[in-house]
CSV table of C-alpha atoms and ligand atoms in Angstrom, one decimal:
chain,number,residue,atom,x,y,z
A,229,MET,CA,22.0,18.3,-7.6
A,230,ILE,CA,21.5,18.4,-3.9
A,231,PRO,CA,21.4,14.8,-2.8
A,232,ARG,CA,18.3,13.9,-0.8
A,233,THR,CA,19.2,12.8,2.7
A,234,VAL,CA,15.7,12.2,4.1
A,235,PHE,CA,15.5,8.5,2.9
A,236,GLU,CA,17.6,5.5,4.0
A,237,GLU,CA,18.7,2.6,1.8
A,238,GLU,CA,15.6,0.5,2.7
A,239,HIS,CA,13.3,3.3,1.6
A,240,GLU,CA,15.0,3.3,-1.8
A,241,MET,CA,14.7,-0.5,-2.1
A,242,PHE,CA,11.0,-0.1,-1.3
A,243,ARG,CA,10.8,2.6,-3.9
A,244,SER,CA,12.1,0.2,-6.6
A,245,SER,CA,9.5,-2.4,-5.8
A,246,VAL,CA,6.7,0.2,-5.8
A,247,ARG,CA,7.9,1.5,-9.2
A,248,ARG,CA,8.0,-1.9,-10.7
A,249,PHE,CA,4.5,-2.7,-9.4
A,250,LEU,CA,3.1,0.6,-10.9
A,251,GLU,CA,4.8,-0.2,-14.2
A,252,GLU,CA,3.4,-3.8,-14.3
A,253,GLU,CA,0.0,-3.6,-12.6
A,254,VAL,CA,-1.1,0.0,-13.1
A,255,MET,CA,0.3,1.9,-16.0
A,256,PRO,CA,-0.8,-0.6,-18.8
A,257,TYR,CA,-4.4,-0.4,-17.6
A,258,HIS,CA,-4.8,3.2,-16.5
A,259,ALA,CA,-6.1,4.4,-19.8
A,260,GLN,CA,-9.0,1.9,-19.6
A,261,TRP,CA,-9.7,2.9,-16.0
A,262,GLU,CA,-9.9,6.5,-17.2
A,263,LYS,CA,-12.7,5.5,-19.6
A,264,ASP,CA,-14.4,3.5,-16.8
A,265,GLY,CA,-14.2,6.4,-14.4
A,266,GLN,CA,-12.6,4.3,-11.7
A,267,VAL,CA,-9.7,1.8,-11.2
A,268,ASP,CA,-10.3,-2.0,-11.0
A,269,ARG,CA,-11.3,-2.8,-7.4
A,270,GLU,CA,-8.9,-5.8,-7.5
A,271,LEU,CA,-5.9,-3.4,-7.7
A,272,TRP,CA,-6.6,-2.4,-4.1
A,273,ARG,CA,-6.2,-5.9,-3.0
A,274,LYS,CA,-3.0,-6.4,-5.1
A,275,ALA,CA,-1.5,-3.3,-3.6
A,276,GLY,CA,-2.6,-4.4,-0.1
A,277,ALA,CA,-0.8,-7.8,-0.6
A,278,GLN,CA,2.4,-5.9,-1.5
A,279,GLY,CA,2.2,-3.8,1.6
A,280,TYR,CA,1.5,-0.5,-0.3
A,281,LEU,CA,-1.6,0.4,1.7
A,282,VAL,CA,-1.2,2.0,5.2
A,283,PRO,CA,2.4,0.8,5.7
A,284,GLN,CA,2.4,2.7,9.0
A,285,ALA,CA,-0.4,0.5,10.5
A,286,PRO,CA,0.5,-1.4,13.7
A,287,GLU,CA,1.8,-5.0,13.2
A,288,ILE,CA,-1.1,-6.4,15.2
A,289,TYR,CA,-3.4,-5.1,12.5
A,290,GLY,CA,-1.3,-6.5,9.7
A,291,GLY,CA,0.7,-3.4,9.0
A,292,ALA,CA,4.4,-2.9,8.7
A,293,GLU,CA,4.6,-0.3,11.5
A,294,ALA,CA,6.7,1.7,9.0
A,295,ASP,CA,7.6,5.4,9.4
A,296,PHE,CA,5.8,7.9,7.3
A,297,ARG,CA,8.6,8.1,4.8
A,298,TYR,CA,7.3,4.9,3.3
A,299,ASN,CA,4.0,6.6,2.7
A,300,ALA,CA,6.0,9.4,1.1
A,301,VAL,CA,7.8,7.0,-1.2
A,302,ILE,CA,4.5,5.6,-2.4
A,303,ASP,CA,3.1,9.0,-2.9
A,304,GLU,CA,6.1,10.1,-4.9
A,305,GLU,CA,6.1,7.0,-7.1
A,306,VAL,CA,2.3,7.2,-7.8
A,307,SER,CA,2.7,10.9,-8.6
A,308,ARG,CA,5.7,10.2,-10.8
A,309,SER,CA,3.8,7.6,-12.7
A,310,GLY,CA,1.0,10.1,-13.6
A,311,CYS,CA,-1.6,7.5,-12.5
A,312,THR,CA,-3.9,9.9,-10.8
A,313,GLY,CA,-6.8,7.4,-10.5
A,314,LEU,CA,-5.2,5.8,-7.4
A,315,GLY,CA,-6.8,7.0,-4.2
A,316,TRP,CA,-4.2,5.4,-2.0
A,317,GLY,CA,-3.0,8.7,-0.5
A,318,VAL,CA,-6.4,9.5,0.8
A,319,HIS,CA,-6.8,6.0,2.2
A,320,SER,CA,-3.3,5.6,3.8
A,321,ASP,CA,-2.2,9.1,4.6
A,322,ILE,CA,-5.6,10.6,5.7
A,323,VAL,CA,-8.5,8.3,6.5
A,324,VAL,CA,-7.0,5.2,8.2
A,325,PRO,CA,-4.9,7.5,10.4
A,326,TYR,CA,-8.2,8.7,11.9
A,327,LEU,CA,-9.0,5.1,12.8
A,328,MET,CA,-5.5,4.6,14.2
A,329,ASN,CA,-5.6,7.7,16.3
A,330,TYR,CA,-9.2,8.1,17.5
A,331,GLY,CA,-10.8,4.7,16.9
A,332,SER,CA,-11.9,2.5,19.8
A,333,THR,CA,-10.2,-0.9,20.1
A,334,ALA,CA,-13.3,-2.5,18.7
A,335,GLN,CA,-13.2,-0.2,15.6
A,336,LYS,CA,-9.5,-0.8,15.1
A,337,GLU,CA,-9.9,-4.6,15.3
A,338,ARG,CA,-12.8,-4.5,13.0
A,339,TYR,CA,-11.4,-2.3,10.2
A,340,ILE,CA,-7.7,-1.6,10.2
A,341,ALA,CA,-6.4,-5.0,9.0
A,342,ALA,CA,-9.0,-5.0,6.2
A,343,CYS,CA,-7.8,-1.5,5.2
A,344,VAL,CA,-4.2,-2.8,5.0
A,345,ARG,CA,-5.3,-5.7,2.8
A,346,GLY,CA,-7.3,-3.5,0.5
A,347,ASP,CA,-10.5,-5.3,1.4
A,348,ILE,CA,-11.9,-2.1,2.8
A,349,VAL,CA,-11.4,1.1,0.8
A,350,THR,CA,-11.9,4.3,2.8
A,351,ALA,CA,-13.0,7.9,2.1
A,352,ILE,CA,-13.5,11.1,4.1
A,353,ALA,CA,-16.5,13.3,3.6
A,354,MET,CA,-16.0,16.8,4.8
A,355,THR,CA,-17.0,19.0,1.8
A,356,GLU,CA,-20.7,19.7,1.1
A,357,PRO,CA,-22.3,21.4,-1.9
A,358,GLY,CA,-22.8,24.5,0.2
A,359,THR,CA,-19.5,24.6,2.1
A,360,GLY,CA,-15.9,23.6,1.5
A,361,SER,CA,-13.4,26.0,2.9
A,362,ASP,CA,-15.6,26.9,5.8
A,363,LEU,CA,-15.7,23.5,7.5
A,364,GLN,CA,-17.5,25.0,10.5
A,365,GLY,CA,-20.4,25.7,8.2
A,366,ILE,CA,-21.3,22.1,7.4
A,367,ARG,CA,-24.9,21.2,7.6
A,368,THR,CA,-25.0,17.4,7.5
A,369,THR,CA,-26.6,16.3,10.8
A,370,ALA,CA,-26.3,13.1,12.9
A,371,ILE,CA,-29.0,13.2,15.5
A,372,ALA,CA,-29.0,10.6,18.3
A,373,ASP,CA,-32.1,8.4,18.4
A,374,GLY,CA,-32.0,5.5,20.8
A,375,ASP,CA,-28.9,3.4,20.0
A,376,ASP,CA,-28.4,5.0,16.6
A,377,TYR,CA,-27.5,8.3,14.9
A,378,VAL,CA,-29.7,9.3,12.0
A,379,ILE,CA,-27.7,11.1,9.3
A,380,ASN,CA,-29.2,13.6,6.9
A,381,GLY,CA,-27.3,15.8,4.4
A,382,SER,CA,-25.1,15.6,1.3
A,383,LYS,CA,-21.4,15.6,0.6
A,384,THR,CA,-19.6,16.3,-2.6
A,385,PHE,CA,-16.2,15.8,-4.2
A,386,ILE,CA,-15.5,12.7,-2.2
A,387,THR,CA,-12.3,10.9,-3.4
A,388,ASN,CA,-12.7,7.1,-3.5
A,389,GLY,CA,-16.5,7.8,-3.2
A,390,GLN,CA,-17.5,4.8,-5.4
A,391,HIS,CA,-15.2,2.2,-4.1
A,392,ALA,CA,-15.5,3.2,-0.5
A,393,ASP,CA,-16.7,0.6,2.0
A,394,LEU,CA,-16.0,2.8,5.0
A,395,ILE,CA,-16.4,6.6,5.1
A,396,VAL,CA,-15.6,9.0,7.8
A,397,VAL,CA,-18.4,11.5,7.7
A,398,VAL,CA,-18.0,14.9,9.3
A,399,CYS,CA,-21.4,15.9,10.8
A,400,LYS,CA,-23.0,18.0,13.3
A,401,THR,CA,-24.2,16.1,16.4
A,402,ASP,CA,-25.2,19.4,18.0
A,403,PRO,CA,-26.3,21.7,15.2
A,404,GLY,CA,-26.5,24.7,17.5
A,405,ALA,CA,-22.9,24.4,18.8
A,406,GLY,CA,-20.7,25.3,15.8
A,407,ALA,CA,-17.3,23.7,15.7
A,408,ALA,CA,-17.9,22.2,19.2
A,409,GLY,CA,-21.0,20.3,17.8
A,410,THR,CA,-18.9,18.6,15.1
A,411,SER,CA,-18.3,14.8,15.2
A,412,LEU,CA,-16.8,12.1,13.0
A,413,ILE,CA,-19.0,9.1,12.3
A,414,LEU,CA,-18.2,6.0,10.3
B,440,MET,CA,-8.0,12.5,-12.9
B,441,LYS,CA,-10.5,10.7,-15.0
B,442,ALA,CA,-9.8,7.3,-13.3
B,443,GLN,CA,-10.6,8.8,-9.9
B,444,ASP,CA,-14.0,7.9,-8.6
B,445,THR,CA,-14.7,11.2,-6.9
B,446,SER,CA,-18.4,11.2,-6.0
B,447,GLU,CA,-21.3,13.0,-4.5
B,448,LEU,CA,-23.0,11.3,-1.5
B,449,PHE,CA,-26.5,11.7,-0.2
B,450,PHE,CA,-27.7,10.8,3.3
B,451,SER,CA,-31.4,10.6,3.9
B,452,ASP,CA,-32.4,9.3,7.3
B,453,VAL,CA,-29.4,6.9,7.3
B,454,ARG,CA,-29.2,5.0,10.6
B,455,VAL,CA,-25.8,4.1,11.9
B,456,PRO,CA,-25.2,2.5,15.4
B,457,LYS,CA,-23.8,4.8,18.0
B,458,GLU,CA,-20.7,2.7,18.3
B,459,ASN,CA,-19.7,4.1,14.8
B,460,LEU,CA,-18.8,7.4,16.4
B,461,LEU,CA,-15.1,8.0,16.0
B,462,GLY,CA,-13.5,9.3,19.2
B,463,GLU,CA,-15.7,11.6,21.3
B,464,GLU,CA,-18.8,13.5,20.3
B,465,GLY,CA,-18.1,17.2,19.7
B,466,LYS,CA,-14.3,16.6,19.1
B,467,GLY,CA,-14.6,16.2,15.3
B,468,PHE,CA,-13.2,19.6,14.5
B,469,ALA,CA,-10.2,19.2,16.8
B,470,TYR,CA,-9.4,15.8,15.2
B,471,LEU,CA,-9.6,17.4,11.7
B,472,MET,CA,-7.2,20.1,12.8
B,473,GLN,CA,-4.8,17.5,14.2
B,474,GLU,CA,-4.7,15.4,11.1
B,475,LEU,CA,-4.7,18.0,8.4
B,476,PRO,CA,-0.9,18.7,8.5
B,477,GLN,CA,-0.1,15.2,7.3
B,478,GLU,CA,-2.6,15.5,4.5
B,479,ARG,CA,-1.2,18.8,3.5
B,480,LEU,CA,2.4,17.6,3.5
B,481,SER,CA,1.4,14.6,1.3
B,482,ILE,CA,0.0,17.0,-1.2
B,483,GLY,CA,3.3,19.0,-1.2
B,484,ILE,CA,5.3,15.8,-1.5
B,485,MET,CA,3.2,14.7,-4.5
B,486,ALA,CA,3.6,18.1,-6.1
B,487,MET,CA,7.4,17.8,-6.0
B,488,ALA,CA,7.4,14.4,-7.6
B,489,ALA,CA,4.9,15.4,-10.3
B,490,SER,CA,7.0,18.5,-11.1
B,491,HIS,CA,10.2,16.5,-11.4
B,492,THR,CA,8.6,14.2,-13.8
B,493,VAL,CA,7.1,16.8,-16.1
B,494,LEU,CA,10.3,18.9,-16.0
B,495,GLN,CA,12.3,15.8,-17.1
B,496,GLN,CA,9.8,15.0,-19.9
B,497,THR,CA,10.1,18.6,-21.1
B,498,ILE,CA,13.9,18.6,-21.1
B,499,ASP,CA,13.7,15.4,-23.2
B,500,TYR,CA,11.2,17.0,-25.5
B,501,VAL,CA,13.1,20.3,-26.2
B,502,LYS,CA,16.2,18.4,-27.0
B,503,GLU,CA,14.3,16.4,-29.7
B,504,ARG,CA,12.0,19.1,-31.1
B,505,LYS,CA,13.4,21.4,-33.8
B,506,ALA,CA,12.3,24.9,-34.9
B,507,PHE,CA,14.2,27.3,-37.1
B,508,GLY,CA,16.6,24.5,-38.0
B,509,LYS,CA,17.8,23.6,-34.5
B,510,PRO,CA,16.6,21.9,-31.3
B,511,ILE,CA,14.5,24.4,-29.3
B,512,ALA,CA,16.7,23.4,-26.4
B,513,THR,CA,19.4,25.6,-28.0
B,514,PHE,CA,17.4,28.8,-27.6
B,515,GLN,CA,18.3,30.9,-24.7
B,516,ASN,CA,14.7,31.4,-23.6
B,517,THR,CA,14.2,27.6,-23.4
B,518,GLN,CA,17.3,27.2,-21.2
B,519,PHE,CA,16.5,30.2,-19.0
B,520,LYS,CA,13.0,28.9,-18.4
B,521,LEU,CA,14.3,25.5,-17.5
B,522,ALA,CA,16.9,27.0,-15.3
B,523,GLU,CA,14.4,29.0,-13.4
B,524,LEU,CA,12.1,26.1,-12.9
B,525,ASP,CA,14.8,23.7,-11.9
B,526,THR,CA,16.2,26.2,-9.4
B,527,GLU,CA,12.8,26.7,-7.7
B,528,LEU,CA,12.1,23.0,-7.7
B,529,THR,CA,15.5,22.1,-6.2
B,530,SER,CA,15.0,24.5,-3.3
B,531,ALA,CA,11.4,23.5,-2.7
B,532,GLN,CA,12.4,19.9,-2.6
B,533,VAL,CA,14.9,20.6,0.2
B,534,PHE,CA,12.1,22.3,2.2
B,535,MET,CA,9.7,19.5,1.6
B,536,ASP,CA,12.2,16.9,2.7
B,537,ARG,CA,12.9,18.8,5.9
B,538,CYS,CA,9.1,18.9,6.5
B,539,LEU,CA,9.0,15.2,6.1
B,540,GLU,CA,11.7,14.7,8.6
B,541,LEU,CA,9.8,16.9,11.0
B,542,LEU,CA,6.6,15.0,10.4
B,543,VAL,CA,8.4,11.7,11.2
B,544,GLN,CA,9.7,13.2,14.4
B,545,GLY,CA,6.2,14.3,15.3
B,546,GLU,CA,7.2,18.0,15.1
B,547,LEU,CA,5.5,19.3,11.9
B,548,ASP,CA,3.2,22.2,12.9
B,549,THR,CA,0.1,23.2,11.1
B,550,VAL,CA,1.5,26.5,9.8
B,551,THR,CA,4.6,24.9,8.3
B,552,ALA,CA,2.5,22.1,6.8
B,553,SER,CA,0.3,24.9,5.2
B,554,LYS,CA,3.4,26.4,3.8
B,555,ALA,CA,4.4,23.1,2.3
B,556,LYS,CA,1.0,22.7,0.6
B,557,LEU,CA,0.9,26.3,-0.6
B,558,LEU,CA,4.5,26.3,-2.0
B,559,GLY,CA,4.3,22.8,-3.5
B,560,SER,CA,1.0,23.1,-5.3
B,561,GLU,CA,1.6,26.7,-6.5
B,562,LEU,CA,5.0,25.8,-7.8
B,563,GLN,CA,3.7,22.6,-9.5
B,564,CYS,CA,1.1,24.6,-11.4
B,565,ARG,CA,3.7,27.2,-12.5
B,566,ILE,CA,6.2,24.5,-13.6
B,567,VAL,CA,3.5,22.5,-15.5
B,568,ASP,CA,2.2,25.7,-17.2
B,569,GLU,CA,5.7,26.6,-18.5
B,570,CYS,CA,6.3,23.0,-19.6
B,571,VAL,CA,3.1,23.1,-21.6
B,572,GLN,CA,4.4,26.3,-23.2
B,573,LEU,CA,7.7,24.7,-24.2
B,574,HIS,CA,5.8,21.9,-25.8
B,575,GLY,CA,4.0,24.3,-28.2
B,576,GLY,CA,0.7,23.1,-29.6
B,577,TYR,CA,1.5,19.5,-28.5
B,578,GLY,CA,1.3,20.6,-24.9
B,579,PHE,CA,-2.4,21.1,-25.4
B,580,MET,CA,-3.0,17.6,-26.8
B,581,TRP,CA,-4.4,15.0,-24.4
B,582,GLU,CA,-2.0,12.3,-25.8
B,583,TYR,CA,0.9,14.1,-24.4
B,584,PRO,CA,1.7,13.5,-20.7
B,585,VAL,CA,2.3,17.2,-20.1
B,586,ALA,CA,-1.3,18.0,-21.0
B,587,ARG,CA,-2.6,15.5,-18.5
B,588,ALA,CA,-0.2,16.8,-15.9
B,589,PHE,CA,-1.5,20.3,-16.6
B,590,ALA,CA,-5.1,19.2,-16.0
B,591,ASP,CA,-4.3,17.1,-12.9
B,592,SER,CA,-2.1,19.7,-11.3
B,593,ARG,CA,-4.7,22.3,-11.1
B,594,VAL,CA,-6.8,20.7,-8.3
B,595,GLN,CA,-3.8,20.6,-6.0
B,596,ARG,CA,-4.3,24.3,-5.2
B,597,ILE,CA,-7.9,23.5,-4.3
B,598,TYR,CA,-8.4,20.3,-2.3
B,599,GLY,CA,-6.9,19.7,1.1
B,600,GLY,CA,-7.6,23.4,1.8
B,601,THR,CA,-7.3,26.0,-0.9
B,602,SER,CA,-4.2,28.2,-1.4
B,603,GLU,CA,-6.2,31.1,0.1
B,604,VAL,CA,-7.0,29.0,3.2
B,605,MET,CA,-3.3,28.1,3.5
B,606,LYS,CA,-2.5,31.9,3.4
B,607,LEU,CA,-5.2,32.6,6.0
B,608,ILE,CA,-3.6,30.1,8.4
B,609,ILE,CA,0.0,31.3,7.8
B,610,GLY,CA,-1.1,35.0,7.9
B,611,ARG,CA,-3.0,34.6,11.1
B,612,SER,CA,0.0,33.0,12.7
B,613,LEU,CA,2.2,36.0,11.7
B,614,ILE,CA,0.1,38.6,13.2
B,615,ALA,CA,-0.8,36.7,16.4
B,616,ASP,CA,0.5,38.2,19.6
C,1389,FAD,C1,-10.7,16.2,-7.2
C,1389,FAD,C2,-11.2,16.6,-5.8
C,1389,FAD,C3,-11.2,15.7,-4.8
C,1389,FAD,C4,-11.6,16.1,-3.5
C,1389,FAD,N1,-11.6,15.1,-2.5
C,1389,FAD,C5,-12.3,15.4,-1.3
C,1389,FAD,C6,-12.5,14.4,-0.4
C,1389,FAD,O1,-12.0,13.3,-0.5
C,1389,FAD,N2,-13.1,14.8,0.8
C,1389,FAD,C7,-13.6,16.0,1.0
C,1389,FAD,O2,-14.2,16.2,2.0
C,1389,FAD,N3,-13.5,17.0,0.1
C,1389,FAD,C8,-12.8,16.7,-1.1
C,1389,FAD,N4,-12.7,17.7,-2.1
C,1389,FAD,C9,-13.2,19.0,-1.8
C,1389,FAD,C10,-12.2,20.1,-1.6
C,1389,FAD,O3,-11.5,19.9,-0.4
C,1389,FAD,C11,-12.9,21.5,-1.6
C,1389,FAD,O4,-13.3,21.7,-3.0
C,1389,FAD,C12,-12.1,22.6,-1.1
C,1389,FAD,O5,-11.9,22.5,0.2
C,1389,FAD,C13,-12.7,24.0,-1.5
C,1389,FAD,O6,-14.0,24.0,-1.0
C,1389,FAD,P1,-15.2,24.6,-2.1
C,1389,FAD,O7,-15.0,23.8,-3.3
C,1389,FAD,O8,-16.5,24.5,-1.4
C,1389,FAD,O9,-14.8,26.0,-2.4
C,1389,FAD,P2,-15.2,27.4,-1.6
C,1389,FAD,O10,-15.0,27.1,-0.1
C,1389,FAD,O11,-16.6,27.7,-2.1
C,1389,FAD,O12,-14.1,28.4,-2.1
C,1389,FAD,C14,-14.3,29.1,-3.3
C,1389,FAD,C15,-13.2,30.2,-3.4
C,1389,FAD,O13,-13.3,31.1,-2.3
C,1389,FAD,C16,-12.0,31.1,-1.6
C,1389,FAD,N5,-12.2,31.4,-0.2
C,1389,FAD,C17,-13.1,30.7,0.7
C,1389,FAD,N6,-13.0,31.2,1.9
C,1389,FAD,C18,-12.1,32.2,1.8
C,1389,FAD,C19,-11.6,33.2,2.8
C,1389,FAD,N7,-12.0,33.1,4.1
C,1389,FAD,N8,-10.7,34.1,2.4
C,1389,FAD,C20,-10.3,34.1,1.1
C,1389,FAD,N9,-10.8,33.3,0.1
C,1389,FAD,C21,-11.6,32.4,0.5
C,1389,FAD,C22,-11.4,29.8,-1.8
C,1389,FAD,O14,-10.0,29.8,-1.6
C,1389,FAD,C23,-11.8,29.5,-3.3
C,1389,FAD,O15,-10.9,30.2,-4.1
C,1389,FAD,C24,-12.1,17.4,-3.3
C,1389,FAD,C25,-12.2,18.3,-4.4
C,1389,FAD,C26,-11.7,17.9,-5.6
C,1389,FAD,C27,-11.9,18.9,-6.7
C,1390,FAD,C1,-6.1,24.0,-30.3
C,1390,FAD,C2,-5.1,24.4,-31.4
C,1390,FAD,C3,-5.6,24.9,-32.6
C,1390,FAD,C4,-4.8,25.2,-33.7
C,1390,FAD,N1,-5.3,25.7,-34.8
C,1390,FAD,C5,-4.4,25.8,-35.9
C,1390,FAD,C6,-4.9,26.2,-37.2
C,1390,FAD,O1,-6.1,26.3,-37.4
C,1390,FAD,N2,-4.1,26.3,-38.2
C,1390,FAD,C7,-2.7,26.1,-38.1
C,1390,FAD,O2,-2.0,26.2,-39.1
C,1390,FAD,N3,-2.2,25.8,-36.9
C,1390,FAD,C8,-3.0,25.7,-35.8
C,1390,FAD,N4,-2.5,25.3,-34.5
C,1390,FAD,C9,-1.1,25.2,-34.4
C,1390,FAD,C10,-0.4,26.3,-33.6
C,1390,FAD,O3,-0.4,27.5,-34.3
C,1390,FAD,C11,1.0,25.9,-33.3
C,1390,FAD,O4,0.9,24.8,-32.3
C,1390,FAD,C12,1.9,27.0,-32.7
C,1390,FAD,O5,2.2,27.9,-33.8
C,1390,FAD,C13,3.2,26.5,-32.1
C,1390,FAD,O6,3.9,25.6,-33.0
C,1390,FAD,P1,4.3,24.2,-32.6
C,1390,FAD,O7,3.2,23.5,-31.9
C,1390,FAD,O8,5.0,23.5,-33.7
C,1390,FAD,O9,5.4,24.5,-31.5
C,1390,FAD,P2,7.0,24.7,-31.7
C,1390,FAD,O10,7.2,25.6,-32.8
C,1390,FAD,O11,7.6,23.4,-31.8
C,1390,FAD,O12,7.4,25.4,-30.4
C,1390,FAD,C14,7.8,24.7,-29.2
C,1390,FAD,C15,8.3,25.8,-28.2
C,1390,FAD,O13,9.5,26.3,-28.7
C,1390,FAD,C16,9.4,27.7,-28.7
C,1390,FAD,N5,10.2,28.3,-29.8
C,1390,FAD,C17,10.1,28.1,-31.1
C,1390,FAD,N6,11.0,28.8,-31.8
C,1390,FAD,C18,11.6,29.6,-30.9
C,1390,FAD,C19,12.6,30.6,-30.9
C,1390,FAD,N7,13.2,30.9,-32.1
C,1390,FAD,N8,13.0,31.2,-29.8
C,1390,FAD,C20,12.5,30.8,-28.6
C,1390,FAD,N9,11.6,29.9,-28.5
C,1390,FAD,C21,11.1,29.3,-29.6
C,1390,FAD,C22,7.9,28.0,-28.8
C,1390,FAD,O14,7.6,29.3,-28.3
C,1390,FAD,C23,7.3,26.9,-28.0
C,1390,FAD,O15,7.3,27.3,-26.6
C,1390,FAD,C24,-3.4,25.0,-33.5
C,1390,FAD,C25,-2.9,24.5,-32.3
C,1390,FAD,C26,-3.8,24.2,-31.3
C,1390,FAD,C27,-3.2,23.6,-30.0
């Protein structure tokens, strides 16, 4: 064995609590959720109450301002449990970071705390039926019209797609401009 | 991943207020490129954890299961397979942990994150496949965790950017002037 040195003692304590939560609140129900095709929505709120969603979020938005190793601990424990129905990784590691890094103050105030609590579940919609690897080739458009964007197109393989309250949609705001015409819209 | 609510979404003249734009118009692609390393490392990290689990389950299984009058763990082939897998996993975990340190320091670059995703997901699939094999016919039965691990592992080489796309990114960086 090569001992792992990346984690501190507090990460390992956190790990024990995540593991216990998964054993008590997730594993006994996962088989049923597989039949249902989705996990119980309430689980998101339970996980949020424990601080297992977006631990890196700023304290002013209800987060723990934890370093990414806490996300890694959650990812590892979820993976270890074999409970593949949990879309927490997409939510915490991928989508909410877009809000944290590129959102306006108004957007952050409106959404991040609810994402930490599990009241808002997020998803990201990049892939389309006609294009996945070639992200520059997306065809969904968002055309400005007065105070709105009007979105047309379709997206596929969207993790958390059923539970999602907030989706980051990758669209073309300037369909002629290739990558430079691509924008992210909530 | 049968409990995962992966879905198709259709937008037909959906109106959203302009204030729902994230960041600046036209910068979407740059933002994606900025955020993808974290997503890709997460996939690599999860690959390691899933691999450890299935390898341990398999070690437990081969010690219990008997063929030709003795535990299949006693066959040299079984031990050699396990030895290979554990060696690869041990070394990949060290790489993954180092990538995590770099990410925390804000220093994980796109190419290295692509290597983490490529290495992690490909190794996971190789390990799970060998573990199914060591389970014999039971490895193919849904009631066995290893069968689920086999089904679930496969998509790791596809989402978050396919293995081929990871190689494109790494390859381009190698021949760049
Ligand atoms: C369970 C699951 C969850 C997912 N979750 C999400 C999500 O939440 N959000 C989201 O936006 N997407 C999601 N995806 C979509 C996923 O990211 C795409 O499937 C993936 O990027 C590949 O795109 P594609 O399926 O269109 O394949 P294609 O792009 O059609 O690729 C087909 C094959 O061609 C190869 N290929 C493509 N281009 C090249 C090239 N230049 N050189 C060599 N080979 C190439 C690919 O590697 C692949 O082997 C999910 C997919 C799955 C299965
Ligand atoms: C879909 C399906 C359909 C099937 N259909 C039929 C059918 O119609 N009729 C029927 O009779 N059976 C059938 N089988 C059973 C199948 O033939 C057995 O699963 C197969 O022979 C392996 O036996 P086992 O599962 O007991 O594995 P085990 O014998 O327990 O083997 C476990 C592992 O140990 C390895 N091993 C065993 N002995 C040694 C050794 N001496 N040295 C090194 N390694 C060793 C094996 O290669 C394997 O990797 C079916 C199985 C499946 C999954």
